[in-house]
PDB file of C-alpha atoms and ligand atoms in Angstrom:
ATOM      1  CA  MET A 154       0.000   0.000   0.000  1.00 28.00           C
ATOM      2  CA  GLU A 155       1.186   3.454  -0.777  1.00 29.00           C
ATOM      3  CA  LEU A 156      -0.207   6.801  -0.159  1.00 31.00           C
ATOM      4  CA  MET A 157       0.319  10.235  -1.440  1.00 33.00           C
ATOM      5  CA  VAL A 158       1.181  12.570   1.322  1.00 33.00           C
ATOM      6  CA  ASN A 159      -0.368  15.908   1.310  1.00 31.00           C
ATOM      7  CA  LEU A 160       2.893  17.672   1.846  1.00 33.00           C
ATOM      8  CA  SER A 161       3.414  17.728  -1.719  1.00 33.00           C
ATOM      9  CA  ARG A 162       2.083  19.342  -4.773  1.00 33.00           C
ATOM     10  CA  THR A 163       3.311  22.384  -6.262  1.00 31.00           C
ATOM     11  CA  THR A 164       1.890  25.774  -6.655  1.00 28.00           C
ATOM     12  CA  ARG A 165       3.395  29.094  -6.234  1.00 30.00           C
ATOM     13  CA  ARG A 166       2.298  32.582  -6.432  1.00 27.00           C
ATOM     14  CA  GLY A 167       5.168  34.866  -6.895  1.00 27.00           C
ATOM     15  CA  LEU A 168       4.812  38.304  -5.566  1.00 26.00           C
ATOM     16  CA  ALA A 169       8.052  39.877  -6.587  1.00 28.00           C
ATOM     17  CA  GLY A 170       8.946  36.577  -8.056  1.00 29.00           C
ATOM     18  CA  VAL A 171      10.296  35.024  -4.971  1.00 29.00           C
ATOM     19  CA  ALA A 172       7.786  32.433  -3.985  1.00 33.00           C
ATOM     20  CA  ALA A 173       8.778  28.873  -4.245  1.00 36.00           C
ATOM     21  CA  LEU A 174       7.445  25.705  -2.803  1.00 37.00           C
ATOM     22  CA  THR A 175       8.932  22.462  -1.977  1.00 42.00           C
ATOM     23  CA  GLY A 176       6.097  21.213  -4.021  1.00 42.00           C
ATOM     24  CA  LEU A 177       7.478  17.804  -4.586  1.00 47.00           C
ATOM     25  CA  ALA A 178       5.210  14.924  -5.213  1.00 45.00           C
ATOM     26  CA  VAL A 179       6.307  12.081  -3.031  1.00 46.00           C
ATOM     27  CA  VAL A 180       5.266   8.547  -2.554  1.00 43.00           C
ATOM     28  CA  VAL A 181       5.658   7.324   0.963  1.00 43.00           C
ATOM     29  CA  PRO A 182       6.287   3.690   1.530  1.00 40.00           C
ATOM     30  CA  ALA A 183       3.726   2.517   4.029  1.00 37.00           C
ATOM     31  CA  GLY A 184       4.659   0.573   7.113  1.00 34.00           C
ATOM     32  CA  ALA A 185       7.769   0.587   9.175  1.00 30.00           C
ATOM     33  CA  GLN A 186      10.090  -0.609   6.443  1.00 31.00           C
ATOM     34  CA  ALA A 187      12.027   2.028   4.668  1.00 31.00           C
ATOM     35  CA  ALA A 188      12.365   1.429   0.986  1.00 30.00           C
ATOM     36  CA  PRO A 189      16.056   0.769   0.770  1.00 28.00           C
ATOM     37  CA  THR A 190      16.758   1.143  -2.897  1.00 26.00           C
ATOM     38  CA  ASN A 191      15.581   2.832  -5.962  1.00 27.00           C
ATOM     39  CA  GLU A 192      15.968  -0.189  -8.160  1.00 26.00           C
ATOM     40  CA  ALA A 193      13.880  -0.078 -11.227  1.00 27.00           C
ATOM     41  CA  GLY A 194      10.953  -2.352 -10.907  1.00 25.00           C
ATOM     42  CA  THR A 195      10.734  -2.074  -7.166  1.00 28.00           C
ATOM     43  CA  ARG A 196       9.875   1.570  -7.183  1.00 33.00           C
ATOM     44  CA  PRO A 197       6.319   2.252  -6.197  1.00 32.00           C
ATOM     45  CA  VAL A 198       4.174   3.944  -8.743  1.00 28.00           C
ATOM     46  CA  PRO A 199       3.126   7.397  -7.646  1.00 31.00           C
ATOM     47  CA  VAL A 200      -0.434   7.608  -6.553  1.00 25.00           C
ATOM     48  CA  VAL A 201      -1.794  10.957  -7.444  1.00 26.00           C
ATOM     49  CA  GLY A 202      -4.848  11.323  -5.374  1.00 25.00           C
ATOM     50  CA  LYS A 203      -7.061  13.971  -3.998  1.00 24.00           C
ATOM     51  CA  ALA A 204      -4.302  15.036  -1.689  1.00 26.00           C
ATOM     52  CA  ALA A 205      -2.593  16.706  -4.561  1.00 27.00           C
ATOM     53  CA  GLU A 206      -3.876  20.174  -4.679  1.00 26.00           C
ATOM     54  CA  SER A 207      -2.852  21.723  -7.868  1.00 28.00           C
ATOM     55  CA  GLY A 208      -4.025  20.104 -10.972  1.00 25.00           C
ATOM     56  CA  THR A 209      -3.967  23.634 -12.249  1.00 25.00           C
ATOM     57  CA  ASP A 210      -0.960  25.433 -13.397  1.00 27.00           C
ATOM     58  CA  GLU A 211      -1.035  28.105 -10.790  1.00 30.00           C
ATOM     59  CA  HIS A 212       2.470  29.352 -11.152  1.00 32.00           C
ATOM     60  CA  VAL A 213       1.558  30.690 -14.547  1.00 30.00           C
ATOM     61  CA  HIS A 214      -1.005  32.844 -12.843  1.00 29.00           C
ATOM     62  CA  ALA A 215       1.458  34.267 -10.399  1.00 35.00           C
ATOM     63  CA  GLU A 216       0.634  37.674  -9.151  1.00 36.00           C
ATOM     64  CA  ALA A 217       2.060  40.555 -11.021  1.00 34.00           C
ATOM     65  CA  PRO A 218       5.673  41.128 -10.130  1.00 44.00           C
ATOM     66  CA  THR A 219       6.748  44.222  -8.418  1.00 48.00           C
ATOM     67  CA  ALA A 220       8.938  46.323 -10.589  1.00 41.00           C
ATOM     68  CA  LYS A 221      12.227  44.691 -11.264  1.00 61.00           C
ATOM     69  CA  ALA A 222      13.879  47.449 -13.145  1.00 64.00           C
ATOM     70  CA  GLY A 223      17.348  46.842 -14.331  1.00 77.00           C
ATOM     71  CA  TYR A 224      17.174  43.307 -15.608  1.00 91.00           C
ATOM     72  CA  THR A 225      17.822  42.492 -19.183  1.00 93.00           C
ATOM     73  CA  GLY A 226      18.016  39.047 -20.699  1.00 94.00           C
ATOM     74  CA  PRO A 227      21.816  39.011 -20.521  1.00 95.00           C
ATOM     75  CA  SER A 228      21.995  40.494 -17.033  1.00 95.00           C
ATOM     76  CA  ALA A 229      19.511  38.000 -15.627  1.00 96.00           C
ATOM     77  CA  LEU A 230      21.351  35.159 -17.334  1.00 97.00           C
ATOM     78  CA  LYS A 231      24.595  36.360 -15.834  1.00 97.00           C
ATOM     79  CA  ILE A 232      23.109  36.218 -12.350  1.00 97.00           C
ATOM     80  CA  VAL A 233      21.687  32.728 -12.631  1.00 97.00           C
ATOM     81  CA  ARG A 234      24.519  31.148 -14.617  1.00 97.00           C
ATOM     82  CA  TYR A 235      27.676  32.952 -13.526  1.00 97.00           C
ATOM     83  CA  ASN A 236      26.776  33.790  -9.971  1.00 97.00           C
ATOM     84  CA  LYS A 237      29.541  34.224  -7.427  1.00 97.00           C
ATOM     85  CA  LEU A 238      27.817  31.470  -5.484  1.00 97.00           C
ATOM     86  CA  TYR A 239      29.442  29.029  -7.892  1.00 95.00           C
ATOM     87  CA  LYS A 240      32.895  30.216  -6.923  1.00 94.00           C
ATOM     88  CA  THR A 241      32.597  29.879  -3.187  1.00 94.00           C
ATOM     89  CA  GLY A 242      34.417  26.579  -2.765  1.00 88.00           C
ATOM     90  CA  PRO A 243      33.642  23.687  -0.468  1.00 87.00           C
ATOM     91  CA  ILE A 244      30.579  23.818   1.723  1.00 87.00           C
ATOM     92  CA  PRO A 245      31.727  23.338   5.305  1.00 84.00           C
ATOM     93  CA  ALA A 246      30.216  20.575   7.359  1.00 83.00           C
ATOM     94  CA  SER A 247      28.207  22.239  10.068  1.00 83.00           C
ATOM     95  CA  ARG A 248      29.016  19.250  12.286  1.00 85.00           C
ATOM     96  CA  CYS A 249      25.464  19.490  13.463  1.00 89.00           C
ATOM     97  CA  LYS A 250      23.898  16.367  14.787  1.00 91.00           C
ATOM     98  CA  GLU A 251      20.398  15.164  14.282  1.00 94.00           C
ATOM     99  CA  VAL A 252      18.350  15.899  17.344  1.00 94.00           C
ATOM    100  CA  ASN A 253      16.971  12.770  18.935  1.00 94.00           C
ATOM    101  CA  VAL A 254      13.357  13.653  19.366  1.00 97.00           C
ATOM    102  CA  SER A 255      10.043  12.144  18.404  1.00 98.00           C
ATOM    103  CA  MET A 256       8.002  14.104  15.916  1.00 98.00           C
ATOM    104  CA  ARG A 257       4.830  12.601  17.267  1.00 98.00           C
ATOM    105  CA  THR A 258       3.997  16.026  18.643  1.00 98.00           C
ATOM    106  CA  VAL A 259       4.149  19.519  17.221  1.00 97.00           C
ATOM    107  CA  ALA A 260       6.675  20.404  19.903  1.00 98.00           C
ATOM    108  CA  GLY A 261       8.817  17.539  18.666  1.00 98.00           C
ATOM    109  CA  VAL A 262       8.545  18.730  15.073  1.00 98.00           C
ATOM    110  CA  ASN A 263       9.535  22.165  16.245  1.00 98.00           C
ATOM    111  CA  LYS A 264      12.654  20.849  17.959  1.00 98.00           C
ATOM    112  CA  TYR A 265      13.652  18.619  15.099  1.00 98.00           C
ATOM    113  CA  ALA A 266      13.095  21.101  12.307  1.00 98.00           C
ATOM    114  CA  THR A 267      14.620  24.006  14.187  1.00 97.00           C
ATOM    115  CA  GLN A 268      17.814  22.043  14.682  1.00 96.00           C
ATOM    116  CA  VAL A 269      18.092  21.319  10.958  1.00 97.00           C
ATOM    117  CA  TYR A 270      17.419  24.955  10.240  1.00 97.00           C
ATOM    118  CA  LYS A 271      20.142  26.142  12.615  1.00 96.00           C
ATOM    119  CA  CYS A 272      22.587  23.701  11.067  1.00 95.00           C
ATOM    120  CA  LEU A 273      21.776  24.995   7.623  1.00 96.00           C
ATOM    121  CA  TYR A 274      22.338  28.537   8.761  1.00 97.00           C
ATOM    122  CA  ALA A 275      25.754  27.673  10.186  1.00 95.00           C
ATOM    123  CA  ALA A 276      26.873  25.927   7.029  1.00 94.00           C
ATOM    124  CA  TRP A 277      25.576  28.455   4.533  1.00 96.00           C
ATOM    125  CA  LYS A 278      26.502  31.678   6.282  1.00 96.00           C
ATOM    126  CA  PRO A 279      30.168  31.691   5.190  1.00 96.00           C
ATOM    127  CA  ILE A 280      29.173  30.651   1.686  1.00 96.00           C
ATOM    128  CA  LEU A 281      26.741  33.523   1.413  1.00 97.00           C
ATOM    129  CA  ALA A 282      29.429  35.888   2.665  1.00 97.00           C
ATOM    130  CA  LYS A 283      31.879  34.661   0.020  1.00 97.00           C
ATOM    131  CA  ALA A 284      29.199  34.956  -2.621  1.00 97.00           C
ATOM    132  CA  GLY A 285      28.671  38.617  -1.789  1.00 97.00           C
ATOM    133  CA  ALA A 286      25.057  37.898  -0.933  1.00 97.00           C
ATOM    134  CA  ARG A 287      22.547  40.585  -0.048  1.00 96.00           C
ATOM    135  CA  SER A 288      22.486  39.241   3.472  1.00 97.00           C
ATOM    136  CA  THR A 289      23.886  36.295   5.363  1.00 97.00           C
ATOM    137  CA  ALA A 290      20.992  36.296   7.814  1.00 97.00           C
ATOM    138  CA  ALA A 291      18.804  33.250   8.271  1.00 97.00           C
ATOM    139  CA  PRO A 292      15.288  33.305   6.920  1.00 97.00           C
ATOM    140  CA  LYS A 293      12.506  33.463   9.445  1.00 97.00           C
ATOM    141  CA  LEU A 294      11.216  30.019  10.290  1.00 98.00           C
ATOM    142  CA  HIS A 295       7.517  29.444  10.849  1.00 97.00           C
ATOM    143  CA  ILE A 296       6.636  26.022  12.173  1.00 97.00           C
ATOM    144  CA  THR A 297       2.938  26.196  11.819  1.00 95.00           C
ATOM    145  CA  THR A 298      -0.177  24.189  12.531  1.00 96.00           C
ATOM    146  CA  ALA A 299      -2.360  26.605  10.613  1.00 95.00           C
ATOM    147  CA  SER A 300      -4.092  25.230   7.552  1.00 93.00           C
ATOM    148  CA  THR A 301      -3.338  28.402   5.636  1.00 93.00           C
ATOM    149  CA  VAL A 302      -0.824  31.175   6.087  1.00 92.00           C
ATOM    150  CA  ASN A 303      -0.837  34.703   4.864  1.00 91.00           C
ATOM    151  CA  THR A 304       2.426  35.402   3.136  1.00 90.00           C
ATOM    152  CA  ARG A 305       3.780  38.126   0.939  1.00 88.00           C
ATOM    153  CA  CYS A 306       3.329  35.578  -1.800  1.00 88.00           C
ATOM    154  CA  GLY A 307      -0.356  35.262  -1.105  1.00 88.00           C
ATOM    155  CA  VAL A 308      -2.399  32.969   1.073  1.00 90.00           C
ATOM    156  CA  GLN A 309      -0.871  29.529   1.055  1.00 89.00           C
ATOM    157  CA  ARG A 310      -2.354  26.255   2.119  1.00 88.00           C
ATOM    158  CA  MET A 311      -0.040  24.601   4.569  1.00 89.00           C
ATOM    159  CA  THR A 312      -0.120  21.259   2.901  1.00 86.00           C
ATOM    160  CA  ARG A 313       3.563  21.604   2.111  1.00 87.00           C
ATOM    161  CA  ALA A 314       6.545  23.665   3.049  1.00 92.00           C
ATOM    162  CA  PHE A 315       6.833  27.016   1.400  1.00 91.00           C
ATOM    163  CA  TYR A 316       9.475  29.678   0.909  1.00 93.00           C
ATOM    164  CA  CYS A 317       8.634  33.308   0.390  1.00 92.00           C
ATOM    165  CA  GLU A 318      10.911  36.283   0.765  1.00 91.00           C
ATOM    166  CA  ASN A 319      13.091  35.288   3.674  1.00 93.00           C
ATOM    167  CA  ASN A 320      10.444  33.150   5.300  1.00 95.00           C
ATOM    168  CA  ILE A 321      10.250  29.386   5.507  1.00 96.00           C
ATOM    169  CA  TYR A 322       6.806  28.031   6.337  1.00 95.00           C
ATOM    170  CA  PHE A 323       6.960  24.489   7.603  1.00 96.00           C
ATOM    171  CA  PRO A 324       3.761  22.527   8.244  1.00 95.00           C
ATOM    172  CA  ALA A 325       3.885  20.736  11.579  1.00 96.00           C
ATOM    173  CA  ASN A 326       0.767  18.590  11.460  1.00 95.00           C
ATOM    174  CA  GLN A 327       1.815  16.881   8.270  1.00 92.00           C
ATOM    175  CA  MET A 328       5.126  15.967   9.837  1.00 95.00           C
ATOM    176  CA  VAL A 329       3.344  14.479  12.841  1.00 96.00           C
ATOM    177  CA  SER A 330       1.214  12.339  10.590  1.00 94.00           C
ATOM    178  CA  LEU A 331       4.240  11.284   8.544  1.00 95.00           C
ATOM    179  CA  TRP A 332       6.029  10.304  11.725  1.00 96.00           C
ATOM    180  CA  LYS A 333       3.159   8.093  12.733  1.00 96.00           C
ATOM    181  CA  GLN A 334       3.323   6.329   9.375  1.00 95.00           C
ATOM    182  CA  ASN A 335       7.062   5.903   9.127  1.00 95.00           C
ATOM    183  CA  SER A 336       9.446   7.658  11.456  1.00 95.00           C
ATOM    184  CA  THR A 337      12.524   7.111   9.308  1.00 95.00           C
ATOM    185  CA  TYR A 338      10.733   8.598   6.376  1.00 94.00           C
ATOM    186  CA  ALA A 339       9.584  11.529   8.508  1.00 95.00           C
ATOM    187  CA  ARG A 340      13.160  12.277   9.578  1.00 96.00           C
ATOM    188  CA  THR A 341      14.355  12.091   6.013  1.00 96.00           C
ATOM    189  CA  TYR A 342      11.530  14.201   4.739  1.00 95.00           C
ATOM    190  CA  ALA A 343      11.913  16.880   7.399  1.00 96.00           C
ATOM    191  CA  THR A 344      15.653  17.120   6.843  1.00 96.00           C
ATOM    192  CA  ASN A 345      15.457  17.165   3.085  1.00 96.00           C
ATOM    193  CA  THR A 346      12.552  19.572   2.952  1.00 96.00           C
ATOM    194  CA  MET A 347      14.208  22.071   5.244  1.00 97.00           C
ATOM    195  CA  ALA A 348      17.413  21.794   3.236  1.00 97.00           C
ATOM    196  CA  HIS A 349      15.503  22.357  -0.011  1.00 97.00           C
ATOM    197  CA  GLU A 350      13.747  25.416   1.381  1.00 96.00           C
ATOM    198  CA  TYR A 351      17.042  26.751   2.608  1.00 97.00           C
ATOM    199  CA  GLY A 352      18.300  26.213  -0.922  1.00 97.00           C
ATOM    200  CA  HIS A 353      15.637  28.685  -2.024  1.00 96.00           C
ATOM    201  CA  HIS A 354      16.936  31.096   0.576  1.00 96.00           C
ATOM    202  CA  ILE A 355      20.422  30.800  -0.918  1.00 97.00           C
ATOM    203  CA  GLN A 356      18.890  31.557  -4.297  1.00 96.00           C
ATOM    204  CA  GLU A 357      17.077  34.517  -2.819  1.00 95.00           C
ATOM    205  CA  GLN A 358      20.116  36.044  -1.175  1.00 96.00           C
ATOM    206  CA  THR A 359      22.350  35.594  -4.196  1.00 97.00           C
ATOM    207  CA  GLY A 360      19.824  37.159  -6.539  1.00 95.00           C
ATOM    208  CA  ILE A 361      19.183  33.932  -8.406  1.00 95.00           C
ATOM    209  CA  MET A 362      15.563  33.691  -7.299  1.00 94.00           C
ATOM    210  CA  ASP A 363      14.525  37.108  -8.574  1.00 93.00           C
ATOM    211  CA  ALA A 364      16.512  36.851 -11.767  1.00 95.00           C
ATOM    212  CA  SER A 365      15.098  33.423 -12.474  1.00 94.00           C
ATOM    213  CA  TRP A 366      11.552  34.598 -11.924  1.00 92.00           C
ATOM    214  CA  TRP A 367      12.200  37.578 -14.162  1.00 93.00           C
ATOM    215  CA  ARG A 368      13.445  35.220 -16.850  1.00 94.00           C
ATOM    216  CA  GLN A 369      10.444  32.971 -16.422  1.00 93.00           C
ATOM    217  CA  ARG A 370       8.029  35.815 -16.851  1.00 91.00           C
ATOM    218  CA  ALA A 371       9.875  37.085 -19.887  1.00 93.00           C
ATOM    219  CA  MET A 372       9.753  33.723 -21.588  1.00 95.00           C
ATOM    220  CA  LYS A 373       7.253  33.392 -24.359  1.00 95.00           C
ATOM    221  CA  THR A 374       6.210  29.791 -24.258  1.00 97.00           C
ATOM    222  CA  GLN A 375       4.768  27.665 -21.537  1.00 96.00           C
ATOM    223  CA  SER A 376       7.397  24.996 -22.041  1.00 96.00           C
ATOM    224  CA  ALA A 377      10.200  27.529 -21.633  1.00 97.00           C
ATOM    225  CA  LYS A 378       8.611  28.852 -18.443  1.00 95.00           C
ATOM    226  CA  LEU A 379       8.322  25.359 -17.045  1.00 96.00           C
ATOM    227  CA  GLU A 380      11.928  24.612 -17.858  1.00 97.00           C
ATOM    228  CA  GLU A 381      13.017  27.727 -15.990  1.00 96.00           C
ATOM    229  CA  SER A 382      10.917  26.651 -13.022  1.00 95.00           C
ATOM    230  CA  ARG A 383      12.548  23.224 -13.097  1.00 96.00           C
ATOM    231  CA  ARG A 384      16.031  24.726 -13.172  1.00 97.00           C
ATOM    232  CA  ARG A 385      15.177  26.756 -10.083  1.00 96.00           C
ATOM    233  CA  GLU A 386      13.594  23.864  -8.194  1.00 96.00           C
ATOM    234  CA  LEU A 387      16.215  21.293  -9.107  1.00 97.00           C
ATOM    235  CA  GLN A 388      18.872  23.738  -7.986  1.00 97.00           C
ATOM    236  CA  ALA A 389      17.167  24.174  -4.618  1.00 96.00           C
ATOM    237  CA  SER A 390      17.151  20.412  -4.178  1.00 96.00           C
ATOM    238  CA  CYS A 391      20.777  20.148  -5.267  1.00 96.00           C
ATOM    239  CA  LEU A 392      21.859  22.856  -2.845  1.00 96.00           C
ATOM    240  CA  GLY A 393      19.926  21.186  -0.066  1.00 96.00           C
ATOM    241  CA  SER A 394      21.525  17.857  -0.849  1.00 95.00           C
ATOM    242  CA  ALA A 395      24.970  19.411  -1.076  1.00 94.00           C
ATOM    243  CA  TYR A 396      24.538  20.583   2.488  1.00 94.00           C
ATOM    244  CA  ILE A 397      23.297  17.182   3.633  1.00 95.00           C
ATOM    245  CA  GLY A 398      26.199  15.534   1.834  1.00 92.00           C
ATOM    246  CA  ALA A 399      28.794  17.906   3.234  1.00 90.00           C
ATOM    247  CA  ASN A 400      27.569  17.183   6.735  1.00 90.00           C
ATOM    248  CA  ARG A 401      26.792  13.510   6.283  1.00 88.00           C
ATOM    249  CA  ARG A 402      29.458  12.168   8.609  1.00 86.00           C
ATOM    250  CA  PHE A 403      28.104  14.200  11.473  1.00 89.00           C
ATOM    251  CA  TYR A 404      24.369  14.098  11.078  1.00 88.00           C
ATOM    252  CA  PRO A 405      24.859  11.224  10.133  1.00 89.00           C
ATOM    253  CA  MET A 406      23.170  10.504   6.848  1.00 91.00           C
ATOM    254  CA  THR A 407      24.003   6.827   6.824  1.00 90.00           C
ATOM    255  CA  GLY A 408      22.291   3.475   7.189  1.00 92.00           C
ATOM    256  CA  ALA A 409      18.520   3.416   7.118  1.00 92.00           C
ATOM    257  CA  LEU A 410      18.246   7.179   7.050  1.00 93.00           C
ATOM    258  CA  TYR A 411      20.531   7.382   4.048  1.00 94.00           C
ATOM    259  CA  ASN A 412      18.747   4.553   2.256  1.00 94.00           C
ATOM    260  CA  GLN A 413      15.455   6.266   2.841  1.00 95.00           C
ATOM    261  CA  TRP A 414      16.847   9.585   1.665  1.00 95.00           C
ATOM    262  CA  ARG A 415      18.178   8.083  -1.523  1.00 95.00           C
ATOM    263  CA  TRP A 416      14.917   6.362  -2.253  1.00 95.00           C
ATOM    264  CA  MET A 417      12.960   9.508  -1.537  1.00 95.00           C
ATOM    265  CA  VAL A 418      14.909  11.889  -3.738  1.00 95.00           C
ATOM    266  CA  ASN A 419      14.517   9.461  -6.612  1.00 95.00           C
ATOM    267  CA  ASN A 420      10.793   9.383  -6.081  1.00 94.00           C
ATOM    268  CA  MET A 421      10.159  13.081  -5.916  1.00 92.00           C
ATOM    269  CA  GLY A 422       9.344  15.557  -8.582  1.00 92.00           C
ATOM    270  CA  ASP A 423       6.617  16.005 -11.097  1.00 92.00           C
ATOM    271  CA  ALA A 424       4.005  13.338 -10.704  1.00 89.00           C
ATOM    272  CA  LYS A 425       2.097  12.187 -13.729  1.00 87.00           C
ATOM    273  CA  GLY A 426      -0.678  14.533 -14.673  1.00 87.00           C
ATOM    274  CA  TYR A 427       0.744  17.596 -12.962  1.00 87.00           C
ATOM    275  CA  PRO A 428       2.621  20.599 -14.278  1.00 88.00           C
ATOM    276  CA  ARG A 429       6.180  19.835 -15.210  1.00 93.00           C
ATOM    277  CA  ASP A 430       7.604  22.522 -13.002  1.00 93.00           C
ATOM    278  CA  HIS A 431       9.883  20.631 -10.592  1.00 93.00           C
ATOM    279  CA  GLY A 432      11.595  18.058 -12.770  1.00 95.00           C
ATOM    280  CA  SER A 433      11.172  14.365 -13.419  1.00 95.00           C
ATOM    281  CA  PHE A 434      11.796  11.897 -10.623  1.00 95.00           C
ATOM    282  CA  LYS A 435      14.876  10.806 -12.516  1.00 96.00           C
ATOM    283  CA  ASN A 436      16.350  14.276 -12.777  1.00 97.00           C
ATOM    284  CA  HIS A 437      15.377  15.141  -9.244  1.00 97.00           C
ATOM    285  CA  GLY A 438      17.262  12.086  -8.087  1.00 96.00           C
ATOM    286  CA  TRP A 439      20.212  12.951 -10.296  1.00 96.00           C
ATOM    287  CA  TRP A 440      20.611  16.507  -9.015  1.00 97.00           C
ATOM    288  CA  SER A 441      20.081  15.452  -5.423  1.00 96.00           C
ATOM    289  CA  GLU A 442      22.745  12.785  -5.647  1.00 95.00           C
ATOM    290  CA  HIS A 443      25.023  15.074  -7.637  1.00 94.00           C
ATOM    291  CA  GLY A 444      24.913  17.574  -4.803  1.00 93.00           C
ATOM    292  CA  PHE A 445      25.267  14.951  -2.121  1.00 92.00           C
ATOM    293  CA  TYR A 446      27.923  12.641  -3.452  1.00 83.00           C
ATOM    294  CA  ALA A 447      30.908  14.826  -3.955  1.00 67.00           C
ATOM    295  CA  THR A 448      33.788  14.164  -1.644  1.00 60.00           C
ATOM    296  CA  SER A 449      33.837  16.567   1.222  1.00 54.00           C
ATOM    297  CA  SER A 450      36.507  18.725  -0.351  1.00 59.00           C
ATOM    298  CA  THR A 451      34.519  19.234  -3.521  1.00 66.00           C
ATOM    299  CA  THR A 452      30.976  19.539  -2.266  1.00 72.00           C
ATOM    300  CA  THR A 453      30.340  22.955  -3.652  1.00 83.00           C
ATOM    301  CA  ALA A 454      27.436  25.014  -4.805  1.00 89.00           C
ATOM    302  CA  ALA A 455      29.049  25.032  -8.243  1.00 90.00           C
ATOM    303  CA  ARG A 456      27.834  21.478  -8.689  1.00 92.00           C
ATOM    304  CA  CYS A 457      24.307  22.824  -8.541  1.00 96.00           C
ATOM    305  CA  ASN A 458      24.456  25.113 -11.538  1.00 96.00           C
ATOM    306  CA  THR A 459      21.296  23.887 -13.188  1.00 98.00           C
ATOM    307  CA  TYR A 460      21.259  27.022 -15.329  1.00 98.00           C
ATOM    308  CA  GLU A 461      24.206  25.760 -17.274  1.00 96.00           C
ATOM    309  CA  SER A 462      22.761  22.348 -17.797  1.00 96.00           C
ATOM    310  CA  ALA A 463      21.436  20.782 -20.982  1.00 96.00           C
ATOM    311  CA  PRO A 464      17.637  20.729 -21.234  1.00 96.00           C
ATOM    312  CA  ALA A 465      17.511  16.940 -20.940  1.00 96.00           C
ATOM    313  CA  ARG A 466      19.072  17.115 -17.492  1.00 96.00           C
ATOM    314  CA  VAL A 467      16.394  19.508 -16.290  1.00 97.00           C
ATOM    315  CA  SER A 468      13.449  17.815 -17.983  1.00 96.00           C
TER     316      SER A 468
HETATM  317 ZN1   ZN B 787      11.079  24.455  -4.049  1.00 80.33          ZN
END
């Protein structure tokens, strides 16, 4: 039995072009057993059920951007493709440990997720400084039990994590219910989701987010817009995974947790029948592992330059 968890689908409304969701369709293996591999043939088929909220292509109907004077095609391309972020060198291991707490309660989710968030801040701060980022400050973290939140990117249903302009919104109740289904999966999901959202924050602070949204709006065809969205989302996942990989000896992302992580990232992305705005499962897995698997001395943000990648790799 499998189920589609309602932490997933993707929509975004981009006021000022900076909204982005985790928005990843995920299949959760039911029961206590983590799915240890991503072998072809053993991979569960995604069940796209009523939990998925956006059969519509909402990101196309993003709210009008605030004025973004100063971009041109070449200048926006320069920001996304030749960003100083890609020259910042190895990502330091934060040496943060996973906090040993049950996420059976909202308080537990709060503890667990806040720890991951603090670790991400510690690891990324020097990178942001080297990249000449707008700010090296952490985003504001909202662990919320609300069903909707009012954000600068519009009202958002808290069925999934969400990033908007220096804010990470993280739904607590969904994590509790995930924990009750499969605690290893819940740990993996919480860690990976927070890392992905923090990846959006890195994009935000380095100017990539705004420039990418500008490019997306300027694009003429729907397929070009979707490809730009996929480059942005796959990069956020790659950056998140690069952090997890850089810190993997300390967290530690090994054993069952690692197996679950690897399975999960290869089973995330655009589910059948939904907008192709996050990338195929295959490419999501590829970018996640690409970020993660470098040796510690070469785990760099440069590996996550999805804007330089051939279209097939961001399909
Ligand atoms: Zn995202």
